[in-house]
Amino acid sequence: MAPATLTSTDPVLAEFAADIGADGPIAVAGGRTRWELGGALADGTRVVAAPTGIVEYIPDEMTVTVRAGTTVAELHRTLAERGQRTGLPDRGGTVGGALAVGENDLRALGRGPVRNALLQIRYVSADGRIVSSGGPTVKNVSGFDLPRLMVGSLGTLGMLGEAILRTNPIPPHARWLAAEGVDPGEVHEVLLAPSAILWDGETTWVQLEGHAADVDAQRLVLDGLGSFRTVDLDDSDALPVELPANRWSCTPAEAAGFGTGVGADAGRFVAAVGLGLVFAERPQPPRVLAPAAAVVSERLKQNFDPTGRCNPGRVVGGR
């Protein structure tokens, strides 16, 4: 579905667009939990607050319309009242921040990648217009998939104001298991649908979700690989291990062997096997985009933000 320029009847989005305007370097702040990702903002950049609030929630349609400054925690509390959730990671940040960073939840094997959660966006373009793209159902999305392009763009293509997200049911049963000396790659291969596989070089943690019979059946498969024990957690949505501070992005194969090749000097780490997502004690070294990717990135930037006013200083895919 092609993007459409709107004259917004929503006073909140209209005010957001007026704050952004059409001139001068601009950035939007949410929870600032990933504020330095991609590099520091250029001096003189004006920062505005993202709008907040849940606009519309339709549990039967499994969609929710939410403004970008709403925290993921608030959104998930509301959805949980109807037994639903989204694929966005809840690590203290906002909906807009989670989409702009494009960081998958560590349980994305079960919840799906963050890009799949986004159905429609409304954002303010570099020239100050409110633009809408996508549709409230998957069947309505055709042509150029602008919402997915915005995921992970670090706000360099436009200022996200509102999103329609796909929700999904919270499984009736969830269980974390752990074992030492078990190959996490082998766990990934033999399990039908784990929600998460975490690994720190010694311990492998696995989250199983679903109906009780399915969880029990997958537990039997794990018992064929090693001595897995149940990890008791007070909060069913909590993680069984504390994450180091620095996020690394790599391929799924690199995550499964992290610390032996890639990340040999990363210090303590926790890798999400199957996702290419790692949290490590030390920051990831600067990366350089492949030449072809750099060309595509530059052309997109020129088309969406020819004056370079959106989040100047940020570099997608690098530092």
Short mmCIF file of N, CA and C in Angstrom, two decimals, residues 61-168:
data_model
loop_
_atom_site.label_atom_id
_atom_site.label_comp_id
_atom_site.label_asym_id
_atom_site.label_seq_id
_atom_site.Cartn_x
_atom_site.Cartn_y
_atom_site.Cartn_z
N GLU A 61 -9.99 -8.51 16.84
CA GLU A 61 -9.23 -8.35 15.60
C GLU A 61 -7.74 -8.53 15.82
N MET A 62 -7.34 -8.60 17.10
CA MET A 62 -5.94 -8.75 17.49
C MET A 62 -5.08 -7.62 16.93
N THR A 63 -5.58 -6.39 17.10
CA THR A 63 -4.83 -5.21 16.71
C THR A 63 -4.96 -4.15 17.79
N VAL A 64 -3.94 -3.31 17.90
CA VAL A 64 -3.97 -2.20 18.83
C VAL A 64 -3.31 -1.00 18.16
N THR A 65 -3.95 0.16 18.29
CA THR A 65 -3.41 1.42 17.79
C THR A 65 -2.83 2.17 18.97
N VAL A 66 -1.56 2.51 18.89
CA VAL A 66 -0.86 3.08 20.04
C VAL A 66 0.09 4.17 19.57
N ARG A 67 0.22 5.22 20.38
CA ARG A 67 1.12 6.31 20.04
C ARG A 67 2.54 5.96 20.45
N ALA A 68 3.49 6.58 19.75
CA ALA A 68 4.89 6.15 19.83
C ALA A 68 5.52 6.33 21.19
N GLY A 69 5.09 7.33 21.96
CA GLY A 69 5.72 7.57 23.25
C GLY A 69 5.20 6.70 24.38
N THR A 70 4.23 5.85 24.10
CA THR A 70 3.69 4.94 25.11
C THR A 70 4.73 3.88 25.44
N THR A 71 4.92 3.59 26.71
CA THR A 71 5.90 2.57 27.06
C THR A 71 5.38 1.19 26.67
N VAL A 72 6.30 0.32 26.32
CA VAL A 72 5.93 -1.06 26.00
C VAL A 72 5.32 -1.73 27.22
N ALA A 73 5.81 -1.39 28.41
CA ALA A 73 5.27 -1.98 29.63
C ALA A 73 3.80 -1.61 29.82
N GLU A 74 3.46 -0.34 29.59
CA GLU A 74 2.06 0.08 29.71
C GLU A 74 1.19 -0.62 28.67
N LEU A 75 1.68 -0.70 27.45
CA LEU A 75 0.93 -1.39 26.40
C LEU A 75 0.67 -2.84 26.77
N HIS A 76 1.70 -3.53 27.22
CA HIS A 76 1.56 -4.94 27.54
C HIS A 76 0.69 -5.18 28.77
N ARG A 77 0.67 -4.24 29.70
CA ARG A 77 -0.24 -4.38 30.85
C ARG A 77 -1.69 -4.33 30.37
N THR A 78 -1.98 -3.43 29.45
CA THR A 78 -3.34 -3.31 28.93
C THR A 78 -3.73 -4.55 28.14
N LEU A 79 -2.83 -5.04 27.29
CA LEU A 79 -3.13 -6.22 26.48
C LEU A 79 -3.29 -7.46 27.34
N ALA A 80 -2.50 -7.56 28.41
CA ALA A 80 -2.54 -8.74 29.27
C ALA A 80 -3.90 -8.92 29.93
N GLU A 81 -4.63 -7.82 30.12
CA GLU A 81 -5.97 -7.93 30.70
C GLU A 81 -6.91 -8.74 29.82
N ARG A 82 -6.60 -8.82 28.52
CA ARG A 82 -7.39 -9.62 27.59
C ARG A 82 -6.60 -10.83 27.08
N GLY A 83 -5.53 -11.18 27.80
CA GLY A 83 -4.76 -12.37 27.47
C GLY A 83 -3.94 -12.26 26.20
N GLN A 84 -3.47 -11.04 25.88
CA GLN A 84 -2.70 -10.84 24.66
C GLN A 84 -1.41 -10.08 24.94
N ARG A 85 -0.54 -10.03 23.93
CA ARG A 85 0.74 -9.33 24.01
C ARG A 85 1.16 -8.99 22.59
N THR A 86 2.31 -8.35 22.43
CA THR A 86 2.89 -8.11 21.10
C THR A 86 4.30 -8.70 21.07
N GLY A 87 4.94 -8.59 19.91
CA GLY A 87 6.31 -9.05 19.77
C GLY A 87 7.35 -8.01 20.14
N LEU A 88 6.93 -6.84 20.63
CA LEU A 88 7.89 -5.81 20.99
C LEU A 88 8.62 -6.17 22.28
N PRO A 89 9.90 -5.87 22.37
CA PRO A 89 10.65 -6.15 23.61
C PRO A 89 10.29 -5.16 24.69
N ASP A 90 10.15 -5.65 25.91
CA ASP A 90 9.84 -4.79 27.04
C ASP A 90 11.09 -4.67 27.89
N ARG A 91 11.92 -3.68 27.57
CA ARG A 91 13.16 -3.47 28.32
C ARG A 91 13.25 -2.03 28.82
N GLY A 92 12.07 -1.48 29.17
CA GLY A 92 12.05 -0.15 29.76
C GLY A 92 11.77 0.97 28.79
N GLY A 93 11.68 0.68 27.49
CA GLY A 93 11.54 1.72 26.50
C GLY A 93 10.11 1.91 26.01
N THR A 94 9.97 2.72 24.96
CA THR A 94 8.68 3.05 24.38
C THR A 94 8.42 2.25 23.12
N VAL A 95 7.17 2.31 22.66
CA VAL A 95 6.79 1.63 21.42
C VAL A 95 7.59 2.20 20.24
N GLY A 96 7.63 3.53 20.15
CA GLY A 96 8.38 4.15 19.05
C GLY A 96 9.85 3.83 19.09
N GLY A 97 10.43 3.80 20.31
CA GLY A 97 11.84 3.46 20.43
C GLY A 97 12.11 2.03 20.02
N ALA A 98 11.23 1.10 20.44
CA ALA A 98 11.42 -0.30 20.08
C ALA A 98 11.38 -0.49 18.57
N LEU A 99 10.45 0.23 17.90
CA LEU A 99 10.36 0.11 16.45
C LEU A 99 11.54 0.79 15.76
N ALA A 100 11.94 1.96 16.25
CA ALA A 100 13.05 2.68 15.63
C ALA A 100 14.35 1.91 15.74
N VAL A 101 14.57 1.26 16.88
CA VAL A 101 15.79 0.48 17.07
C VAL A 101 15.70 -0.86 16.33
N GLY A 102 14.50 -1.44 16.30
CA GLY A 102 14.32 -2.71 15.59
C GLY A 102 14.87 -3.90 16.34
N GLU A 103 14.99 -3.77 17.65
CA GLU A 103 15.55 -4.86 18.45
C GLU A 103 14.48 -5.91 18.75
N ASN A 104 14.74 -7.14 18.38
CA ASN A 104 13.79 -8.21 18.66
C ASN A 104 13.77 -8.55 20.14
N ASP A 105 12.63 -9.01 20.62
CA ASP A 105 12.56 -9.58 21.95
C ASP A 105 13.41 -10.85 21.98
N LEU A 106 14.03 -11.14 23.11
CA LEU A 106 14.84 -12.35 23.21
C LEU A 106 14.01 -13.62 23.02
N ARG A 107 12.68 -13.48 23.13
CA ARG A 107 11.79 -14.63 22.92
C ARG A 107 11.11 -14.56 21.55
N ALA A 108 11.79 -13.96 20.59
CA ALA A 108 11.19 -13.78 19.27
C ALA A 108 10.99 -15.08 18.51
N LEU A 109 11.67 -16.16 18.90
CA LEU A 109 11.40 -17.44 18.25
C LEU A 109 9.94 -17.83 18.42
N GLY A 110 9.36 -17.44 19.55
CA GLY A 110 7.95 -17.73 19.80
C GLY A 110 7.03 -16.57 19.50
N ARG A 111 7.50 -15.35 19.72
CA ARG A 111 6.65 -14.17 19.58
C ARG A 111 6.72 -13.54 18.20
N GLY A 112 7.74 -13.92 17.43
CA GLY A 112 7.91 -13.34 16.11
C GLY A 112 8.79 -12.10 16.15
N PRO A 113 9.43 -11.75 15.03
CA PRO A 113 10.30 -10.57 14.99
C PRO A 113 9.48 -9.29 15.10
N VAL A 114 10.12 -8.22 15.57
CA VAL A 114 9.43 -6.96 15.79
C VAL A 114 8.84 -6.42 14.48
N ARG A 115 9.49 -6.66 13.35
CA ARG A 115 8.95 -6.17 12.08
C ARG A 115 7.58 -6.76 11.77
N ASN A 116 7.36 -8.01 12.17
CA ASN A 116 6.08 -8.66 11.90
C ASN A 116 4.96 -8.12 12.78
N ALA A 117 5.30 -7.42 13.85
CA ALA A 117 4.28 -6.87 14.74
C ALA A 117 3.66 -5.60 14.19
N LEU A 118 4.35 -4.93 13.28
CA LEU A 118 3.92 -3.62 12.79
C LEU A 118 3.07 -3.75 11.53
N LEU A 119 1.83 -3.26 11.60
CA LEU A 119 0.91 -3.33 10.46
C LEU A 119 0.76 -1.98 9.76
N GLN A 120 0.74 -0.90 10.52
CA GLN A 120 0.53 0.42 9.94
C GLN A 120 1.26 1.47 10.76
N ILE A 121 1.74 2.51 10.09
CA ILE A 121 2.40 3.60 10.79
C ILE A 121 1.80 4.93 10.35
N ARG A 122 1.89 5.91 11.24
CA ARG A 122 1.64 7.31 10.91
C ARG A 122 2.85 8.07 11.45
N TYR A 123 3.52 8.77 10.56
CA TYR A 123 4.74 9.46 10.96
C TYR A 123 4.76 10.85 10.34
N VAL A 124 5.66 11.67 10.84
CA VAL A 124 5.86 13.02 10.31
C VAL A 124 7.11 13.00 9.45
N SER A 125 6.95 13.38 8.20
CA SER A 125 8.06 13.34 7.25
C SER A 125 9.02 14.50 7.50
N ALA A 126 10.13 14.46 6.77
CA ALA A 126 11.16 15.48 6.95
C ALA A 126 10.64 16.88 6.62
N ASP A 127 9.63 16.99 5.76
CA ASP A 127 9.09 18.31 5.43
C ASP A 127 7.84 18.65 6.25
N GLY A 128 7.61 17.89 7.35
CA GLY A 128 6.57 18.26 8.29
C GLY A 128 5.19 17.73 8.01
N ARG A 129 5.03 16.84 7.04
CA ARG A 129 3.70 16.28 6.72
C ARG A 129 3.43 15.02 7.52
N ILE A 130 2.16 14.77 7.83
CA ILE A 130 1.75 13.52 8.45
C ILE A 130 1.52 12.51 7.34
N VAL A 131 2.20 11.38 7.41
CA VAL A 131 2.13 10.35 6.37
C VAL A 131 1.66 9.04 6.99
N SER A 132 0.80 8.33 6.28
CA SER A 132 0.30 7.04 6.74
C SER A 132 0.65 5.97 5.72
N SER A 133 1.04 4.79 6.21
CA SER A 133 1.34 3.68 5.32
C SER A 133 1.05 2.36 6.01
N GLY A 134 0.64 1.37 5.21
CA GLY A 134 0.30 0.06 5.75
C GLY A 134 -1.19 -0.07 5.91
N GLY A 135 -1.63 -1.10 6.60
CA GLY A 135 -3.04 -1.33 6.82
C GLY A 135 -3.26 -2.10 8.09
N PRO A 136 -4.47 -2.02 8.66
CA PRO A 136 -4.72 -2.67 9.95
C PRO A 136 -4.78 -4.19 9.88
N THR A 137 -4.79 -4.78 8.69
CA THR A 137 -4.73 -6.22 8.54
C THR A 137 -3.66 -6.57 7.54
N VAL A 138 -3.12 -7.79 7.65
CA VAL A 138 -2.05 -8.23 6.76
C VAL A 138 -2.50 -8.22 5.31
N LYS A 139 -3.76 -8.57 5.04
CA LYS A 139 -4.26 -8.66 3.67
C LYS A 139 -4.28 -7.31 2.97
N ASN A 140 -4.28 -6.22 3.75
CA ASN A 140 -4.33 -4.89 3.15
C ASN A 140 -2.95 -4.37 2.78
N VAL A 141 -1.90 -5.08 3.15
CA VAL A 141 -0.54 -4.60 2.89
C VAL A 141 -0.06 -5.13 1.55
N SER A 142 0.18 -4.22 0.64
CA SER A 142 0.69 -4.62 -0.68
C SER A 142 1.62 -3.54 -1.18
N GLY A 143 2.40 -3.87 -2.22
CA GLY A 143 3.33 -2.90 -2.76
C GLY A 143 4.52 -2.70 -1.84
N PHE A 144 4.99 -1.46 -1.78
CA PHE A 144 6.19 -1.14 -1.00
C PHE A 144 5.84 -1.13 0.48
N ASP A 145 6.53 -1.96 1.27
CA ASP A 145 6.20 -2.12 2.69
C ASP A 145 6.96 -1.10 3.51
N LEU A 146 6.43 0.12 3.53
CA LEU A 146 7.08 1.21 4.24
C LEU A 146 7.17 0.98 5.74
N PRO A 147 6.13 0.42 6.40
CA PRO A 147 6.26 0.19 7.84
C PRO A 147 7.49 -0.63 8.21
N ARG A 148 7.74 -1.72 7.48
CA ARG A 148 8.91 -2.54 7.82
C ARG A 148 10.21 -1.78 7.56
N LEU A 149 10.21 -0.90 6.57
CA LEU A 149 11.41 -0.11 6.30
C LEU A 149 11.73 0.81 7.47
N MET A 150 10.69 1.32 8.11
CA MET A 150 10.90 2.22 9.23
C MET A 150 11.46 1.51 10.47
N VAL A 151 11.19 0.22 10.59
CA VAL A 151 11.69 -0.53 11.73
C VAL A 151 13.21 -0.64 11.64
N GLY A 152 13.90 -0.17 12.65
CA GLY A 152 15.36 -0.21 12.65
C GLY A 152 16.01 0.98 11.99
N SER A 153 15.22 1.97 11.55
CA SER A 153 15.79 3.12 10.84
C SER A 153 16.34 4.19 11.78
N LEU A 154 16.18 4.01 13.10
CA LEU A 154 16.69 4.94 14.11
C LEU A 154 16.13 6.36 13.93
N GLY A 155 14.95 6.45 13.36
CA GLY A 155 14.34 7.76 13.19
C GLY A 155 15.00 8.63 12.13
N THR A 156 15.81 8.04 11.27
CA THR A 156 16.51 8.83 10.26
C THR A 156 15.69 9.06 9.00
N LEU A 157 14.53 8.42 8.88
CA LEU A 157 13.69 8.58 7.70
C LEU A 157 12.40 9.34 7.98
N GLY A 158 12.06 9.50 9.24
CA GLY A 158 10.84 10.19 9.64
C GLY A 158 10.60 10.01 11.12
N MET A 159 9.66 10.81 11.66
CA MET A 159 9.39 10.83 13.10
C MET A 159 8.10 10.05 13.38
N LEU A 160 8.24 8.87 13.96
CA LEU A 160 7.10 8.00 14.20
C LEU A 160 6.18 8.59 15.28
N GLY A 161 4.87 8.67 14.92
CA GLY A 161 3.90 9.21 15.86
C GLY A 161 2.91 8.19 16.37
N GLU A 162 2.54 7.22 15.52
CA GLU A 162 1.51 6.26 15.89
C GLU A 162 1.69 4.98 15.09
N ALA A 163 1.28 3.87 15.68
CA ALA A 163 1.43 2.58 15.00
C ALA A 163 0.22 1.70 15.30
N ILE A 164 -0.13 0.87 14.32
CA ILE A 164 -1.07 -0.22 14.56
C ILE A 164 -0.25 -1.50 14.63
N LEU A 165 -0.38 -2.20 15.74
CA LEU A 165 0.41 -3.40 15.98
C LEU A 165 -0.47 -4.64 15.99
N ARG A 166 0.11 -5.74 15.54
CA ARG A 166 -0.53 -7.03 15.66
C ARG A 166 -0.34 -7.53 17.10
N THR A 167 -1.40 -8.06 17.70
CA THR A 167 -1.28 -8.71 19.00
C THR A 167 -1.39 -10.22 18.82
N ASN A 168 -0.98 -10.96 19.83
CA ASN A 168 -1.12 -12.42 19.78
C ASN A 168 -1.41 -12.95 21.18
#
